[in-house]
Coordinates of C-alpha atoms and ligand atoms in Angstrom, one line a residue:
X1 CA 126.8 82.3 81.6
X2 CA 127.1 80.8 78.0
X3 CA 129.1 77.6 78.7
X4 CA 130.8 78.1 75.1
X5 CA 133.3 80.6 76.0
X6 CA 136.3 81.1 77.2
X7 CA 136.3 81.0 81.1
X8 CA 138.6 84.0 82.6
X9 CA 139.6 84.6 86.2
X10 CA 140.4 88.3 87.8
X11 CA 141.8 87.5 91.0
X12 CA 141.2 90.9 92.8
X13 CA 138.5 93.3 92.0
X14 CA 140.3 96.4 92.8
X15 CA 141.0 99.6 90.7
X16 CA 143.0 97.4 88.3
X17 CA 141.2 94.2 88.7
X18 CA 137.5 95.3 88.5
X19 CA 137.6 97.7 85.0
X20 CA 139.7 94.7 83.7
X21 CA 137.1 92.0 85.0
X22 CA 134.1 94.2 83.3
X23 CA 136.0 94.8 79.8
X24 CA 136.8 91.1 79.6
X25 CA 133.2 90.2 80.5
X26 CA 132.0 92.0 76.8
X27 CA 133.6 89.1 75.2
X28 CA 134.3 86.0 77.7
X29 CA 132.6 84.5 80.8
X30 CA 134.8 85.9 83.5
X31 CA 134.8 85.1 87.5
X32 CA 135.8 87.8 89.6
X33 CA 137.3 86.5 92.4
X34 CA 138.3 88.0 95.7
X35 CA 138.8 87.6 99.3
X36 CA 137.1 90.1 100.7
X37 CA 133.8 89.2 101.2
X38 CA 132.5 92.6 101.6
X39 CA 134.1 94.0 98.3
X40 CA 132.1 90.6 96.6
X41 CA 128.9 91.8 98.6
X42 CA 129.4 95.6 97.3
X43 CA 129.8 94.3 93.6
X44 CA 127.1 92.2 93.8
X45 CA 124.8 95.2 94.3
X46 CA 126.1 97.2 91.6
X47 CA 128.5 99.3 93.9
X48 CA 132.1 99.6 93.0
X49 CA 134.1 100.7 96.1
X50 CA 136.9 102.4 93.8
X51 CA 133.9 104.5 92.1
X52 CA 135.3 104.1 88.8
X53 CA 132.5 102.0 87.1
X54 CA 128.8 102.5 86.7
X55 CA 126.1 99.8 88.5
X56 CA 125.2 98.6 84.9
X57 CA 129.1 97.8 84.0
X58 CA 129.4 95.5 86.5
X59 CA 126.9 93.7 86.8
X60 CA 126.4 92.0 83.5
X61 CA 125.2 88.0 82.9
X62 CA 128.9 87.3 81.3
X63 CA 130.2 88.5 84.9
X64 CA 129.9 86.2 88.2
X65 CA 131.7 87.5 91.5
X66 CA 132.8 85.0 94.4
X67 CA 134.5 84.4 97.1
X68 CA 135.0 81.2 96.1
X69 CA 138.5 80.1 94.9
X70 CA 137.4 76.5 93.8
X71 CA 135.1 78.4 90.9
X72 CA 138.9 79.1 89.7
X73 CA 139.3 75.3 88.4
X74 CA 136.9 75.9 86.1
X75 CA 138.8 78.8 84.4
X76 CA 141.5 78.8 81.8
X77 CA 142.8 81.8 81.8
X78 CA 143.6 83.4 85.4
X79 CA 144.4 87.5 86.0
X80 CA 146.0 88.5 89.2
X81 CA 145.5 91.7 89.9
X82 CA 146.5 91.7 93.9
X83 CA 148.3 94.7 95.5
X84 CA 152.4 94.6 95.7
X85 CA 152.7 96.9 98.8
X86 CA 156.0 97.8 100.6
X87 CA 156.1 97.2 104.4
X88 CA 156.8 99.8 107.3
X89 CA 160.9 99.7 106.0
X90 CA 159.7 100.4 102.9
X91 CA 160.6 96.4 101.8
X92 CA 158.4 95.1 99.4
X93 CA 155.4 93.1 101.1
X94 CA 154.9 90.4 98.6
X95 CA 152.4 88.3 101.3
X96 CA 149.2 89.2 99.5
X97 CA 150.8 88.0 95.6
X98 CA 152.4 84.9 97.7
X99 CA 148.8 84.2 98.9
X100 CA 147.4 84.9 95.5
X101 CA 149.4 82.3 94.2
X102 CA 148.3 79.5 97.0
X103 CA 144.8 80.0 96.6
X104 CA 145.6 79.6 92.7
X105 CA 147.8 76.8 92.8
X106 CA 145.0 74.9 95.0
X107 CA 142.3 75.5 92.2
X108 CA 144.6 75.3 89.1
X109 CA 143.3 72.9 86.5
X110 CA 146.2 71.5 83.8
X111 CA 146.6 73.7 80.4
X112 CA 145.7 77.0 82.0
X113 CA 147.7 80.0 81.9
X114 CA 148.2 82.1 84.8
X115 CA 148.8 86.5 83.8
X116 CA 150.2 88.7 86.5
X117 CA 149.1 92.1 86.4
X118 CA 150.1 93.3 89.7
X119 CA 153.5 95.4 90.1
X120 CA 156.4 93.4 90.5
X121 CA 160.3 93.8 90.7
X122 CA 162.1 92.0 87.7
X123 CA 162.2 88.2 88.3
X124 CA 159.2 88.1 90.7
X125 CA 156.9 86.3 88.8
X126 CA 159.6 83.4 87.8
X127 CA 161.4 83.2 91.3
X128 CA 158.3 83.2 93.5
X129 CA 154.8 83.3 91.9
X130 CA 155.8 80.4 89.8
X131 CA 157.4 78.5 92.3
X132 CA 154.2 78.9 95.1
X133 CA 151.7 77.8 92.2
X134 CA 154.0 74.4 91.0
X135 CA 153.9 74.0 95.1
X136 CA 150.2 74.0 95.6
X137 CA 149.2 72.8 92.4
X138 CA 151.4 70.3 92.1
X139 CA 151.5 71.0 88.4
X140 CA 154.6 71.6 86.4
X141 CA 155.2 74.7 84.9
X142 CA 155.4 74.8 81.0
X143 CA 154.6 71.4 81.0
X144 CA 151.0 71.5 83.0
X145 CA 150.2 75.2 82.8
X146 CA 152.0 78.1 81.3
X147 CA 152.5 81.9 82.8
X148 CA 152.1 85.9 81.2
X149 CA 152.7 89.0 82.8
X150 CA 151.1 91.8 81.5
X151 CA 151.7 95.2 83.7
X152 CA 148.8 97.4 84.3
X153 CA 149.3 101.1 83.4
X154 CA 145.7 102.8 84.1
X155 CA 145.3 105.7 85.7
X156 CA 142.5 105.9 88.1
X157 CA 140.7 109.6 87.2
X158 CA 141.9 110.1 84.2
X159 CA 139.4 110.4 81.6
X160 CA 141.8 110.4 78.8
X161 CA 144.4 107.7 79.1
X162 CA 142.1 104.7 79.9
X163 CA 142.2 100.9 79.9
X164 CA 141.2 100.6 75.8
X165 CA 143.8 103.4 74.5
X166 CA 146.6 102.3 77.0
X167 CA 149.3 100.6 74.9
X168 CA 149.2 97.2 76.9
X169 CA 152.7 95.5 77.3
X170 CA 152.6 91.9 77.1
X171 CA 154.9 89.0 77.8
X172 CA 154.5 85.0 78.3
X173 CA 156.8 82.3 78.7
X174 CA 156.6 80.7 75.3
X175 CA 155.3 81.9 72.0
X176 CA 151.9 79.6 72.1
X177 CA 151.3 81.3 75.2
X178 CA 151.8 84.9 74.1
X179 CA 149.9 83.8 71.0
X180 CA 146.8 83.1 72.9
X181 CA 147.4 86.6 75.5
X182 CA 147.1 89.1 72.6
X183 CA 143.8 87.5 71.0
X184 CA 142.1 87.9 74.6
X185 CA 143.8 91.5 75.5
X186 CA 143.2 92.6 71.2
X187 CA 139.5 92.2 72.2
X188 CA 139.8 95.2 75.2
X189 CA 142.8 96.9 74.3
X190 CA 143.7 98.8 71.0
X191 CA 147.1 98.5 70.5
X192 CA 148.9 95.7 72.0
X193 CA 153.4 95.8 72.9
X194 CA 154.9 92.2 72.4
X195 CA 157.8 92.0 75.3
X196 CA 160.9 89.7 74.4
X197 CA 160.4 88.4 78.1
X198 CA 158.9 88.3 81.0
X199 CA 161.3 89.8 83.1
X200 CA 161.6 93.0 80.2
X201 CA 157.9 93.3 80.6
X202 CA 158.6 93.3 84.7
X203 CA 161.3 96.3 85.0
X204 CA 159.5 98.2 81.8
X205 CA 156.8 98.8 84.4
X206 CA 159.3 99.3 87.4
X207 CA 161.1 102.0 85.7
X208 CA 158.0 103.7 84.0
X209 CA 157.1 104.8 87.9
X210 CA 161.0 105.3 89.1
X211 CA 160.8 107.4 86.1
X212 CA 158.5 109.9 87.1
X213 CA 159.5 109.8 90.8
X214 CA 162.9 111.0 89.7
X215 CA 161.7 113.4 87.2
X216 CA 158.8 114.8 90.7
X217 CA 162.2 114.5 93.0
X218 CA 164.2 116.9 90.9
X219 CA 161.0 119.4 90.8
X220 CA 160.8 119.1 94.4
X221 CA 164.9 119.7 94.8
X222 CA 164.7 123.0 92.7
X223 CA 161.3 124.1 94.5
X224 CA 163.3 124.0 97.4
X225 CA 166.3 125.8 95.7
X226 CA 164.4 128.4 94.4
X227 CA 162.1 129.3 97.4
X228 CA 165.1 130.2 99.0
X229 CA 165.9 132.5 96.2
X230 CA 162.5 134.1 96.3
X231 CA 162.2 132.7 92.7
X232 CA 159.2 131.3 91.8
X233 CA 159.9 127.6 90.3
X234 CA 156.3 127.8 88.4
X235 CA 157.6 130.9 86.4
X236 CA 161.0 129.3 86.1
X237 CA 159.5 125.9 84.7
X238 CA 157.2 128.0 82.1
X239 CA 160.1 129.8 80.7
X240 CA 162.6 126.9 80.6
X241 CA 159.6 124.9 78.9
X242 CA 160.2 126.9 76.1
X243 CA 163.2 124.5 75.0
X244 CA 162.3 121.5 72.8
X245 CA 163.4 119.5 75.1
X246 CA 163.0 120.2 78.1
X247 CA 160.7 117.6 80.3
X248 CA 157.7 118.9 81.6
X249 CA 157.2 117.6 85.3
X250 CA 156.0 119.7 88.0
X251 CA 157.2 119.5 92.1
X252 CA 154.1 118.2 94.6
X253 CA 153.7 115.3 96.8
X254 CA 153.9 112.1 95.8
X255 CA 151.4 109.5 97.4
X256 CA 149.4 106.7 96.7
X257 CA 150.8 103.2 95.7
X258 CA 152.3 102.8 92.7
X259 CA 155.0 106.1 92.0
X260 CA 155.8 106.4 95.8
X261 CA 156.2 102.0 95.7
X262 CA 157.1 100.9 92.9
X263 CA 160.8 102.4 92.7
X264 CA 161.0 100.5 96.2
X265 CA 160.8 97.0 94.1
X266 CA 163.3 97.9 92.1
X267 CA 166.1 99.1 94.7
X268 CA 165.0 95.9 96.9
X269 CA 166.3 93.6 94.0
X270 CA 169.1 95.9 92.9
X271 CA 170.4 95.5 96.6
X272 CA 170.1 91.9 96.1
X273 CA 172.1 91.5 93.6
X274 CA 175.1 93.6 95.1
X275 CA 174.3 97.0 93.7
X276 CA 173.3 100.1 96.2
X277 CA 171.0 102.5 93.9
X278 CA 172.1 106.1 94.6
X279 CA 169.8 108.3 92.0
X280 CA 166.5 106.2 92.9
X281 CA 166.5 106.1 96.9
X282 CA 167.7 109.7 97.1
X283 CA 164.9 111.0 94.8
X284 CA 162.9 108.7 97.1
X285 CA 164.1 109.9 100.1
X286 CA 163.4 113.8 98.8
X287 CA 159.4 113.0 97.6
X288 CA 159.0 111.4 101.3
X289 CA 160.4 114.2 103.4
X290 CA 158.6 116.9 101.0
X291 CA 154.7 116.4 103.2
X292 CA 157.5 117.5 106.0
X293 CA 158.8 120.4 104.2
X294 CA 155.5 121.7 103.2
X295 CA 154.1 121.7 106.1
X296 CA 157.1 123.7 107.8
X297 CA 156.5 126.3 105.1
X298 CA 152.8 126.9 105.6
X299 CA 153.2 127.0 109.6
X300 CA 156.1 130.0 109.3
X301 CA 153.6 131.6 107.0
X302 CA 150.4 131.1 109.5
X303 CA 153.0 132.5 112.3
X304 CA 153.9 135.3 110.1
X305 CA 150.0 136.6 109.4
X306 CA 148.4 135.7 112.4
X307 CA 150.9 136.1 115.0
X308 CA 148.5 137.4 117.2
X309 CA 145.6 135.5 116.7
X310 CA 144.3 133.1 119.6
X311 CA 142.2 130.8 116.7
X312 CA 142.9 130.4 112.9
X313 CA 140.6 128.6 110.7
X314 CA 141.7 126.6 108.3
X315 CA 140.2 125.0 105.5
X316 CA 141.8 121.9 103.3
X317 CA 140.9 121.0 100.0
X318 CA 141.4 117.9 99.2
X319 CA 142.3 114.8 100.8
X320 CA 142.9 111.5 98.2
X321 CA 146.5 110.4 97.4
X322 CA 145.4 112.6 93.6
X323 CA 142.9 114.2 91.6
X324 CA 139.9 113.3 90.9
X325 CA 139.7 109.7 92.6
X326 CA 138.3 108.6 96.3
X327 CA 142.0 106.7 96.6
X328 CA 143.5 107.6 100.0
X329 CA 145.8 104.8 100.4
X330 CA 149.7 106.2 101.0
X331 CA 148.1 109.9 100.8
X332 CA 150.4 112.6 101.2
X333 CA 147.3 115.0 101.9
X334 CA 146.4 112.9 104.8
X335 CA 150.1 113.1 106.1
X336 CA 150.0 117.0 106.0
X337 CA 146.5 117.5 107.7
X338 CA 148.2 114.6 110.5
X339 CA 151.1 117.4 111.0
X340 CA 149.1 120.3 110.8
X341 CA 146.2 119.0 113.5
X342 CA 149.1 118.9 116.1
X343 CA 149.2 122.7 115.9
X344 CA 147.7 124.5 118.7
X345 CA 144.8 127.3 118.3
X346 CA 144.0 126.3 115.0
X347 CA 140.3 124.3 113.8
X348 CA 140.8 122.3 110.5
X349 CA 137.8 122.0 108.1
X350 CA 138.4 119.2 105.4
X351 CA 136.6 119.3 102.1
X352 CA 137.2 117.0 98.6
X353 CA 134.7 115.9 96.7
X354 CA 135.6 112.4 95.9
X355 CA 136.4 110.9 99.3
X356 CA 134.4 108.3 101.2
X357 CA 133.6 110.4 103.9
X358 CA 132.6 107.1 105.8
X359 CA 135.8 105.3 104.7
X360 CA 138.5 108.2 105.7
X361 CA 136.4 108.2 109.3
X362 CA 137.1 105.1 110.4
X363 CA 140.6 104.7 108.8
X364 CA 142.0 107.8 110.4
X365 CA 139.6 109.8 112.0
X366 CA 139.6 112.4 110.0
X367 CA 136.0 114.2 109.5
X368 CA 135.5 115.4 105.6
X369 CA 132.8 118.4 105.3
X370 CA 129.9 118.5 102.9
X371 CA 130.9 122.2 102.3
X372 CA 133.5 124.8 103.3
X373 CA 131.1 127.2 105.5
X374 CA 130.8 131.0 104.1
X375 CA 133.1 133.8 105.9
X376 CA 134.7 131.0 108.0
X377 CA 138.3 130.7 107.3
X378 CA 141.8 132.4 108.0
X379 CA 143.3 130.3 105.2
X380 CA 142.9 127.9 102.1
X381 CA 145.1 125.0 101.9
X382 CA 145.0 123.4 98.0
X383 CA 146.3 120.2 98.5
X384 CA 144.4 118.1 95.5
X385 CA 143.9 119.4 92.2
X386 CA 140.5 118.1 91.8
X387 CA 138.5 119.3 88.9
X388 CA 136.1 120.6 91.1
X389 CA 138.4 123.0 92.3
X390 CA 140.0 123.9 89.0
X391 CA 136.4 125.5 88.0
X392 CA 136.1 127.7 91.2
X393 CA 136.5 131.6 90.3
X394 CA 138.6 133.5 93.2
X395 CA 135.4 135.3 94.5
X396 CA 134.1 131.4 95.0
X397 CA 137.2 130.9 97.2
X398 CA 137.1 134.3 99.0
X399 CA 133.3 133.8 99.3
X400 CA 134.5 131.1 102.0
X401 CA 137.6 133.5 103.7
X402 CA 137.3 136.1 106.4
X403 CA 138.7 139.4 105.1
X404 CA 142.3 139.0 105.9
X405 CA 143.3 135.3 104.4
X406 CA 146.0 133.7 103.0
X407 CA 146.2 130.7 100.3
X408 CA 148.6 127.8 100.2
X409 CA 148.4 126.9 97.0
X410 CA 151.0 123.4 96.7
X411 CA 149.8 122.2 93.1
X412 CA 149.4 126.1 91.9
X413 CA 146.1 125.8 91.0
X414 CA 144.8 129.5 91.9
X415 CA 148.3 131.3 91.7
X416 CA 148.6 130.4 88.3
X417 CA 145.0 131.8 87.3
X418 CA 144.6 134.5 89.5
X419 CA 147.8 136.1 90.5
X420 CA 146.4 137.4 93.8
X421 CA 149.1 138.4 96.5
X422 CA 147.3 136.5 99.2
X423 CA 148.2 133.1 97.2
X424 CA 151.5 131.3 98.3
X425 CA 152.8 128.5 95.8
X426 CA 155.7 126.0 96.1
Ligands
LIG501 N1 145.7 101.5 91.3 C1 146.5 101.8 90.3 O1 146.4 102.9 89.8 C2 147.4 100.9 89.6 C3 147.9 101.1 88.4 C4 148.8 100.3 87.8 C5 149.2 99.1 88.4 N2 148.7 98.9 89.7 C6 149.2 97.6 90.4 O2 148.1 96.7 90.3 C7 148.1 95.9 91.4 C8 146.7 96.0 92.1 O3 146.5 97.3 92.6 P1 145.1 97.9 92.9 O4 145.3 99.4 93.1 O5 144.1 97.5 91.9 O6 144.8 97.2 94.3 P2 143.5 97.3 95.2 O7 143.9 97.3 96.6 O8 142.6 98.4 94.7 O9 142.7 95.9 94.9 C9 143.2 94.7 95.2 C10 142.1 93.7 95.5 O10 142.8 92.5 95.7 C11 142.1 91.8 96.7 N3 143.0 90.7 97.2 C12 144.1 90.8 97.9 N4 144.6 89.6 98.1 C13 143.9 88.7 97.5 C14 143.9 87.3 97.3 N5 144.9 86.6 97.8 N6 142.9 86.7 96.6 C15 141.9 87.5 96.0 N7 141.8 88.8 96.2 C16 142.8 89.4 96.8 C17 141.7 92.8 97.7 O11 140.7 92.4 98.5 C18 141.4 94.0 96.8 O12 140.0 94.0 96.5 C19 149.2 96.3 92.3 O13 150.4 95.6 92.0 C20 149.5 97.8 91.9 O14 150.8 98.2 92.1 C21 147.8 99.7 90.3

């Protein structure tokens, strides 16, 4: 490592924390810090678990990878990037950030500043983080260290909207410090937003997600709508997105941890403060019970073709929380094959391309094939619109299907392109 510059910490090297450690690491010496030992093993090889970066990305001599927390005193600048899960009630489980802060607060030298990246409600990062790393480092805030918060916006598998083009919000608790924030993030990051506070730069990112949750929930309210009217919503949205402005969101199942979270942060401290949210837990409420509803559908349509039949193959495409990653955290897909497997007479074949076959194994069992086997099945599930999948032709799909199947096509993937009788959409 060249001694001469700038020492930065990432504390948690996962699909936010890694890219970020590995851009950093073009300009300053940067530790990559995190508990798991196995994710530090993993890295050290050249293997990133979250398959986002190549083996020559991260490993790099600017770059060092620990699991050791006292490497943090050495560092000026310190990134946390640890999850901000909700718990079983859908209460926001801020353990890991709480932890996050300890380990910190125990390694903290004076004059450094401390960014959180990680997904917070508003007021987080003052009332708690602060108050853990003042404990434990027995350091006064703005006096002996100063804080940021900087939300993270990427987009795991998507190619276009990446960490450099990404407009990157930033706030700190005094000018100096926000000063010093948008030299380091101006080295990775084109265009850089300067937040009045931290707690604007908190709930900008908290409603960027309630946003589109909303925005999914009404799709998924009028899919519902107009199944029952034998309209189809796809045709409905295309002519209505004629109007200039007229927001183009589509219905499907929301997963993963940040949309189907995040909107949980915000209602958790709007409930503190007195107020009960009524738009954002009923939207929530609608995403979360749509797995349910979908599943329903597709089992009156497998009673209504194959009545008769004593064993129905079936063959599911996709399995991640959303295209084109191997995330299957919170993933809706996972939840529908769960439902579906407790159906009698039917054999489930599971294929997506990204996956850790491995991983999904021995978190929940669930056995992902190499490839879907020729002439096998009754009917296609699309549950993932991988890009894989977006470049198969309908004689690659039928290739797969006996000569009576059906399609349930949930992101409208094949329906759109092939207008094929056989293809149900939501
Ligand atoms: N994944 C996304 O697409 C995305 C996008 C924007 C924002 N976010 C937010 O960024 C944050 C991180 O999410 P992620 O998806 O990168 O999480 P992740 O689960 O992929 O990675 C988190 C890493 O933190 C490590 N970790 C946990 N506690 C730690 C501790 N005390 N000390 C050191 N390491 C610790 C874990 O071992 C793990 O490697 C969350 O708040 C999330 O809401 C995520």
């Amino acid at each position: 490592m060249h001694s001469n510059k700038l020492k930065i910490s990432v504390v948690g090297l996962g699909y936010v924390g890694l890219p970020l450690a590995a851009a950093l690491s073009k300009h300053y010496e940067v530790l990559g810090f995190d508990k798991s030992k196995k994710k530090i093993v993993k890295l050290l090889k050249g293997n990133d678990p979250t398959n986002q970066l190549r083996s020559k990305e991260i490993l790099n001599k600017n770059i060092k990878y620990s699991t050791n927390p006292k490497l943090i005193n050495n560092t000026k600048i310190i990134i946390v990037t640890v999850p901000t899960p909700v718990d079983i009630k859908n209460k926001p489980d801020i353990s890991l950030i709480k932890n996050a802060c300890k380990t910190i607060g125990q390694n903290l030298s004076k004059s450094s500043i401390v960014v959180f990246e990680s997904t917070v409600y508003p007021g987080l990062t003052e009332e708690v983080c602060i108050k853990v790393l003042e404990k434990y480092s027995k350091l006064k805030w703005k006096k002996d260290f100063n804080i940021g918060y900087s939300p993270e916006r990427i987009n795991p598998g998507d190619k276009i909207h990446n960490l450099e083009n990404i407009t990157k919000v930033i706030s700190a608790d005094n000018k100096k410090t926000l000063i010093t924030l948008k030299k380091i993030y101006k080295k990775i990051i084109k265009k850089i937003f300067l937040a009045p506070s931290i707690r604007v730069a908190e709930a900008a990112k908290i409603i960027e997600n309630t946003q589109r949750d909303i925005n999914i929930a009404f799709m998924n309210e009028l899919s519902i709508i107009f199944s029952k009217l034998n309209i189809n919503i796809h045709d409905v949205l295309q002519a209505a997105g004629t109007k200039w402005n007229f927001l183009k969101f589509e219905p499907g199942l929301v997963g993963g941890h940040c949309i189907g979270v995040d909107p949980y942060y915000l209602t958790y401290k709007a409930k503190k403060i007195g107020y009960s949210p009524k738009i954002i837990l009923s939207g929530r409420n609608l995403n979360d019970n749509m797995t349910r509803y979908l599943y329903l559908r597709y089992k009156q349509l497998l009673t209504e073709k194959f009545k008769k039949q004593k064993k129905i193959n079936i063959l599911l495409m996709g399995i991640t929380f959303k295209e084109n990653c191997n995330d299957f955290r919170n993933s809706k897909p996972v939840e529908f094959y769960k439902l579906l497997s407790n159906l009698e007479n039917i054999k489930i074949d599971v294929h997506d391309p990204y996956v850790d076959k491995k991983e999904i194994k021995k978190e929940y069992n669930i056995k992902v094939i190499e490839k879907p086997t020729i002439k096998k099945y009754d009917s296609v599930v699309l549950l993932v619109k991988h890009k894989e999948y977006e470049r198969l032709t309908y004689k690659n799909l039928k290739q797969y299907c006996k000569e009576v199947f059906f399609v349930f096509d949930i992101k409208n993937l094949f329906f759109k392109r092939f207008k094929e009788k056989n293809i149900f959409t939501i």
